[in-house]
């Protein structure tokens, strides 16, 4: 996970934009949680907003400030859209259709 977050952060930071968002999808704990947390901290320090969607696990809870668990991959489309609306676009849950 750490290497992927570092690579994605570097690519996002090369973009000229007002906002950078990284969404990590995972189905388990990283091989090295210390390195993963350091990579996430680096991303946040470089103004990349990090989010985690954990499928069938609470692995994102200890690593990410913003995370959501889903139970099955079939929940991914609706939960990901809800996450984007709520966290990224700032639409309140009452406004989500």
mmCIF file with all atom_site columns, C-alpha atoms in Angstrom:
data_model
loop_
_atom_site.group_PDB
_atom_site.id
_atom_site.type_symbol
_atom_site.label_atom_id
_atom_site.label_alt_id
_atom_site.label_comp_id
_atom_site.label_asym_id
_atom_site.label_entity_id
_atom_site.label_seq_id
_atom_site.pdbx_PDB_ins_code
_atom_site.Cartn_x
_atom_site.Cartn_y
_atom_site.Cartn_z
_atom_site.occupancy
_atom_site.B_iso_or_equiv
_atom_site.pdbx_formal_charge
_atom_site.auth_seq_id
_atom_site.auth_comp_id
_atom_site.auth_asym_id
_atom_site.auth_atom_id
_atom_site.pdbx_PDB_model_num
ATOM 1  C CA . UNK A 1 1  ? 0.000   0.000  0.000   1.00 0.00 ? 1  UNK A CA 1
ATOM 2  C CA . UNK A 1 2  ? 2.785   2.440  0.899   1.00 0.00 ? 2  UNK A CA 1
ATOM 3  C CA . UNK A 1 3  ? 4.421   2.279  -2.514  1.00 0.00 ? 3  UNK A CA 1
ATOM 4  C CA . UNK A 1 4  ? 1.079   2.796  -4.266  1.00 0.00 ? 4  UNK A CA 1
ATOM 5  C CA . UNK A 1 5  ? 0.216   5.804  -2.082  1.00 0.00 ? 5  UNK A CA 1
ATOM 6  C CA . UNK A 1 6  ? 3.662   7.348  -2.641  1.00 0.00 ? 6  UNK A CA 1
ATOM 7  C CA . UNK A 1 7  ? 3.446   6.835  -6.412  1.00 0.00 ? 7  UNK A CA 1
ATOM 8  C CA . UNK A 1 8  ? -0.096  8.209  -6.623  1.00 0.00 ? 8  UNK A CA 1
ATOM 9  C CA . UNK A 1 9  ? 0.845   11.187 -4.445  1.00 0.00 ? 9  UNK A CA 1
ATOM 10 C CA . UNK A 1 10 ? 3.759   12.061 -6.705  1.00 0.00 ? 10 UNK A CA 1
ATOM 11 C CA . UNK A 1 11 ? 1.555   11.829 -9.796  1.00 0.00 ? 11 UNK A CA 1
ATOM 12 C CA . UNK A 1 12 ? -1.195  13.916 -8.204  1.00 0.00 ? 12 UNK A CA 1
ATOM 13 C CA . UNK A 1 13 ? 1.282   16.577 -7.079  1.00 0.00 ? 13 UNK A CA 1
ATOM 14 C CA . UNK A 1 14 ? 2.516   16.921 -10.664 1.00 0.00 ? 14 UNK A CA 1
ATOM 15 C CA . UNK A 1 15 ? -0.975  18.084 -11.686 1.00 0.00 ? 15 UNK A CA 1
ATOM 16 C CA . UNK A 1 16 ? -1.937  21.736 -11.734 1.00 0.00 ? 16 UNK A CA 1
ATOM 17 C CA . UNK A 1 17 ? -5.234  21.761 -9.877  1.00 0.00 ? 17 UNK A CA 1
ATOM 18 C CA . UNK A 1 18 ? -6.920  23.261 -6.848  1.00 0.00 ? 18 UNK A CA 1
ATOM 19 C CA . UNK A 1 19 ? -7.608  19.955 -5.148  1.00 0.00 ? 19 UNK A CA 1
ATOM 20 C CA . UNK A 1 20 ? -6.075  16.503 -5.102  1.00 0.00 ? 20 UNK A CA 1
ATOM 21 C CA . UNK A 1 21 ? -7.988  13.463 -3.865  1.00 0.00 ? 21 UNK A CA 1
ATOM 22 C CA . UNK A 1 22 ? -6.663  9.927  -3.434  1.00 0.00 ? 22 UNK A CA 1
ATOM 23 C CA . UNK A 1 23 ? -9.102  7.092  -2.775  1.00 0.00 ? 23 UNK A CA 1
ATOM 24 C CA . UNK A 1 24 ? -7.536  3.814  -1.701  1.00 0.00 ? 24 UNK A CA 1
ATOM 25 C CA . UNK A 1 25 ? -9.556  0.627  -2.118  1.00 0.00 ? 25 UNK A CA 1
ATOM 26 C CA . UNK A 1 26 ? -8.407  -2.289 0.025   1.00 0.00 ? 26 UNK A CA 1
ATOM 27 C CA . UNK A 1 27 ? -9.552  -5.724 1.094   1.00 0.00 ? 27 UNK A CA 1
ATOM 28 C CA . UNK A 1 28 ? -7.051  -6.158 3.910   1.00 0.00 ? 28 UNK A CA 1
ATOM 29 C CA . UNK A 1 29 ? -4.284  -4.757 6.039   1.00 0.00 ? 29 UNK A CA 1
ATOM 30 C CA . UNK A 1 30 ? -1.128  -3.496 4.338   1.00 0.00 ? 30 UNK A CA 1
ATOM 31 C CA . UNK A 1 31 ? 2.054   -5.557 4.431   1.00 0.00 ? 31 UNK A CA 1
ATOM 32 C CA . UNK A 1 32 ? 3.704   -2.830 6.500   1.00 0.00 ? 32 UNK A CA 1
ATOM 33 C CA . UNK A 1 33 ? 1.331   -0.578 8.439   1.00 0.00 ? 33 UNK A CA 1
ATOM 34 C CA . UNK A 1 34 ? 4.107   1.775  9.611   1.00 0.00 ? 34 UNK A CA 1
ATOM 35 C CA . UNK A 1 35 ? 5.237   2.457  6.046   1.00 0.00 ? 35 UNK A CA 1
ATOM 36 C CA . UNK A 1 36 ? 1.634   2.798  4.877   1.00 0.00 ? 36 UNK A CA 1
ATOM 37 C CA . UNK A 1 37 ? 0.843   5.339  7.601   1.00 0.00 ? 37 UNK A CA 1
ATOM 38 C CA . UNK A 1 38 ? 4.004   7.305  6.744   1.00 0.00 ? 38 UNK A CA 1
ATOM 39 C CA . UNK A 1 39 ? 2.987   7.382  3.064   1.00 0.00 ? 39 UNK A CA 1
ATOM 40 C CA . UNK A 1 40 ? -0.528  8.564  3.974   1.00 0.00 ? 40 UNK A CA 1
ATOM 41 C CA . UNK A 1 41 ? 0.948   11.252 6.244   1.00 0.00 ? 41 UNK A CA 1
ATOM 42 C CA . UNK A 1 42 ? 3.222   12.369 3.410   1.00 0.00 ? 42 UNK A CA 1
ATOM 43 C CA . UNK A 1 43 ? 0.257   12.596 1.052   1.00 0.00 ? 43 UNK A CA 1
ATOM 44 C CA . UNK A 1 44 ? -1.717  14.663 3.545   1.00 0.00 ? 44 UNK A CA 1
ATOM 45 C CA . UNK A 1 45 ? 1.329   16.896 4.169   1.00 0.00 ? 45 UNK A CA 1
ATOM 46 C CA . UNK A 1 46 ? 1.484   17.514 0.412   1.00 0.00 ? 46 UNK A CA 1
ATOM 47 C CA . UNK A 1 47 ? -2.199  18.554 0.455   1.00 0.00 ? 47 UNK A CA 1
ATOM 48 C CA . UNK A 1 48 ? -3.537  15.333 -1.047  1.00 0.00 ? 48 UNK A CA 1
ATOM 49 C CA . UNK A 1 49 ? -6.810  14.367 0.619   1.00 0.00 ? 49 UNK A CA 1
ATOM 50 C CA . UNK A 1 50 ? -6.748  10.649 1.353   1.00 0.00 ? 50 UNK A CA 1
ATOM 51 C CA . UNK A 1 51 ? -9.780  8.411  1.678   1.00 0.00 ? 51 UNK A CA 1
ATOM 52 C CA . UNK A 1 52 ? -10.056 4.665  2.139   1.00 0.00 ? 52 UNK A CA 1
ATOM 53 C CA . UNK A 1 53 ? -12.808 2.270  1.170   1.00 0.00 ? 53 UNK A CA 1
ATOM 54 C CA . UNK A 1 54 ? -12.207 -1.046 2.903   1.00 0.00 ? 54 UNK A CA 1
ATOM 55 C CA . UNK A 1 55 ? -14.022 -4.063 1.503   1.00 0.00 ? 55 UNK A CA 1
ATOM 56 C CA . UNK A 1 56 ? -14.978 -6.584 4.177   1.00 0.00 ? 56 UNK A CA 1
ATOM 57 C CA . UNK A 1 57 ? -12.439 -5.291 6.677   1.00 0.00 ? 57 UNK A CA 1
ATOM 58 C CA . UNK A 1 58 ? -11.785 -2.491 9.150   1.00 0.00 ? 58 UNK A CA 1
ATOM 59 C CA . UNK A 1 59 ? -8.185  -2.171 7.938   1.00 0.00 ? 59 UNK A CA 1
ATOM 60 C CA . UNK A 1 60 ? -8.637  1.479  6.984   1.00 0.00 ? 60 UNK A CA 1
ATOM 61 C CA . UNK A 1 61 ? -9.660  2.491  10.494  1.00 0.00 ? 61 UNK A CA 1
ATOM 62 C CA . UNK A 1 62 ? -6.139  2.581  11.935  1.00 0.00 ? 62 UNK A CA 1
ATOM 63 C CA . UNK A 1 63 ? -4.520  4.180  8.892   1.00 0.00 ? 63 UNK A CA 1
ATOM 64 C CA . UNK A 1 64 ? -6.893  6.763  7.474   1.00 0.00 ? 64 UNK A CA 1
ATOM 65 C CA . UNK A 1 65 ? -8.691  9.674  9.095   1.00 0.00 ? 65 UNK A CA 1
ATOM 66 C CA . UNK A 1 66 ? -11.388 9.371  6.423   1.00 0.00 ? 66 UNK A CA 1
ATOM 67 C CA . UNK A 1 67 ? -12.472 5.839  5.655   1.00 0.00 ? 67 UNK A CA 1
ATOM 68 C CA . UNK A 1 68 ? -15.528 3.710  5.087   1.00 0.00 ? 68 UNK A CA 1
ATOM 69 C CA . UNK A 1 69 ? -16.106 -0.019 5.333   1.00 0.00 ? 69 UNK A CA 1
ATOM 70 C CA . UNK A 1 70 ? -18.284 -1.873 2.886   1.00 0.00 ? 70 UNK A CA 1
ATOM 71 C CA . UNK A 1 71 ? -19.216 -5.504 3.298   1.00 0.00 ? 71 UNK A CA 1
ATOM 72 C CA . UNK A 1 72 ? -19.163 -6.670 -0.294  1.00 0.00 ? 72 UNK A CA 1
ATOM 73 C CA . UNK A 1 73 ? -17.801 -5.405 -3.566  1.00 0.00 ? 73 UNK A CA 1
ATOM 74 C CA . UNK A 1 74 ? -21.373 -5.123 -4.850  1.00 0.00 ? 74 UNK A CA 1
ATOM 75 C CA . UNK A 1 75 ? -21.830 -2.247 -2.365  1.00 0.00 ? 75 UNK A CA 1
ATOM 76 C CA . UNK A 1 76 ? -18.939 -0.357 -3.926  1.00 0.00 ? 76 UNK A CA 1
ATOM 77 C CA . UNK A 1 77 ? -20.772 1.735  -6.558  1.00 0.00 ? 77 UNK A CA 1
ATOM 78 C CA . UNK A 1 78 ? -23.413 3.177  -4.237  1.00 0.00 ? 78 UNK A CA 1
ATOM 79 C CA . UNK A 1 79 ? -21.086 3.628  -1.244  1.00 0.00 ? 79 UNK A CA 1
ATOM 80 C CA . UNK A 1 80 ? -18.349 5.217  -3.349  1.00 0.00 ? 80 UNK A CA 1
ATOM 81 C CA . UNK A 1 81 ? -20.791 7.719  -4.835  1.00 0.00 ? 81 UNK A CA 1
ATOM 82 C CA . UNK A 1 82 ? -22.118 8.514  -1.341  1.00 0.00 ? 82 UNK A CA 1
ATOM 83 C CA . UNK A 1 83 ? -18.539 8.984  -0.068  1.00 0.00 ? 83 UNK A CA 1
ATOM 84 C CA . UNK A 1 84 ? -17.704 11.291 -2.947  1.00 0.00 ? 84 UNK A CA 1
ATOM 85 C CA . UNK A 1 85 ? -20.831 13.352 -2.444  1.00 0.00 ? 85 UNK A CA 1
ATOM 86 C CA . UNK A 1 86 ? -20.384 13.601 1.306   1.00 0.00 ? 86 UNK A CA 1
ATOM 87 C CA . UNK A 1 87 ? -16.631 13.983 1.705   1.00 0.00 ? 87 UNK A CA 1
ATOM 88 C CA . UNK A 1 88 ? -15.355 15.331 -1.574  1.00 0.00 ? 88 UNK A CA 1
ATOM 89 C CA . UNK A 1 89 ? -18.230 17.465 -2.828  1.00 0.00 ? 89 UNK A CA 1
ATOM 90 C CA . UNK A 1 90 ? -19.515 18.441 0.600   1.00 0.00 ? 90 UNK A CA 1
ATOM 91 C CA . UNK A 1 91 ? -23.115 17.413 -0.007  1.00 0.00 ? 91 UNK A CA 1
ATOM 92 C CA . UNK A 1 92 ? -24.879 16.596 3.256   1.00 0.00 ? 92 UNK A CA 1
ATOM 93 C CA . UNK A 1 93 ? -26.376 13.143 3.705   1.00 0.00 ? 93 UNK A CA 1
ATOM 94 C CA . UNK A 1 94 ? -29.857 14.647 3.697   1.00 0.00 ? 94 UNK A CA 1
ATOM 95 C CA . UNK A 1 95 ? -29.153 16.034 0.228   1.00 0.00 ? 95 UNK A CA 1
ATOM 96 C CA . UNK A 1 96 ? -27.876 12.750 -1.222  1.00 0.00 ? 96 UNK A CA 1
ATOM 97 C CA . UNK A 1 97 ? -30.398 11.205 -3.565  1.00 0.00 ? 97 UNK A CA 1
#
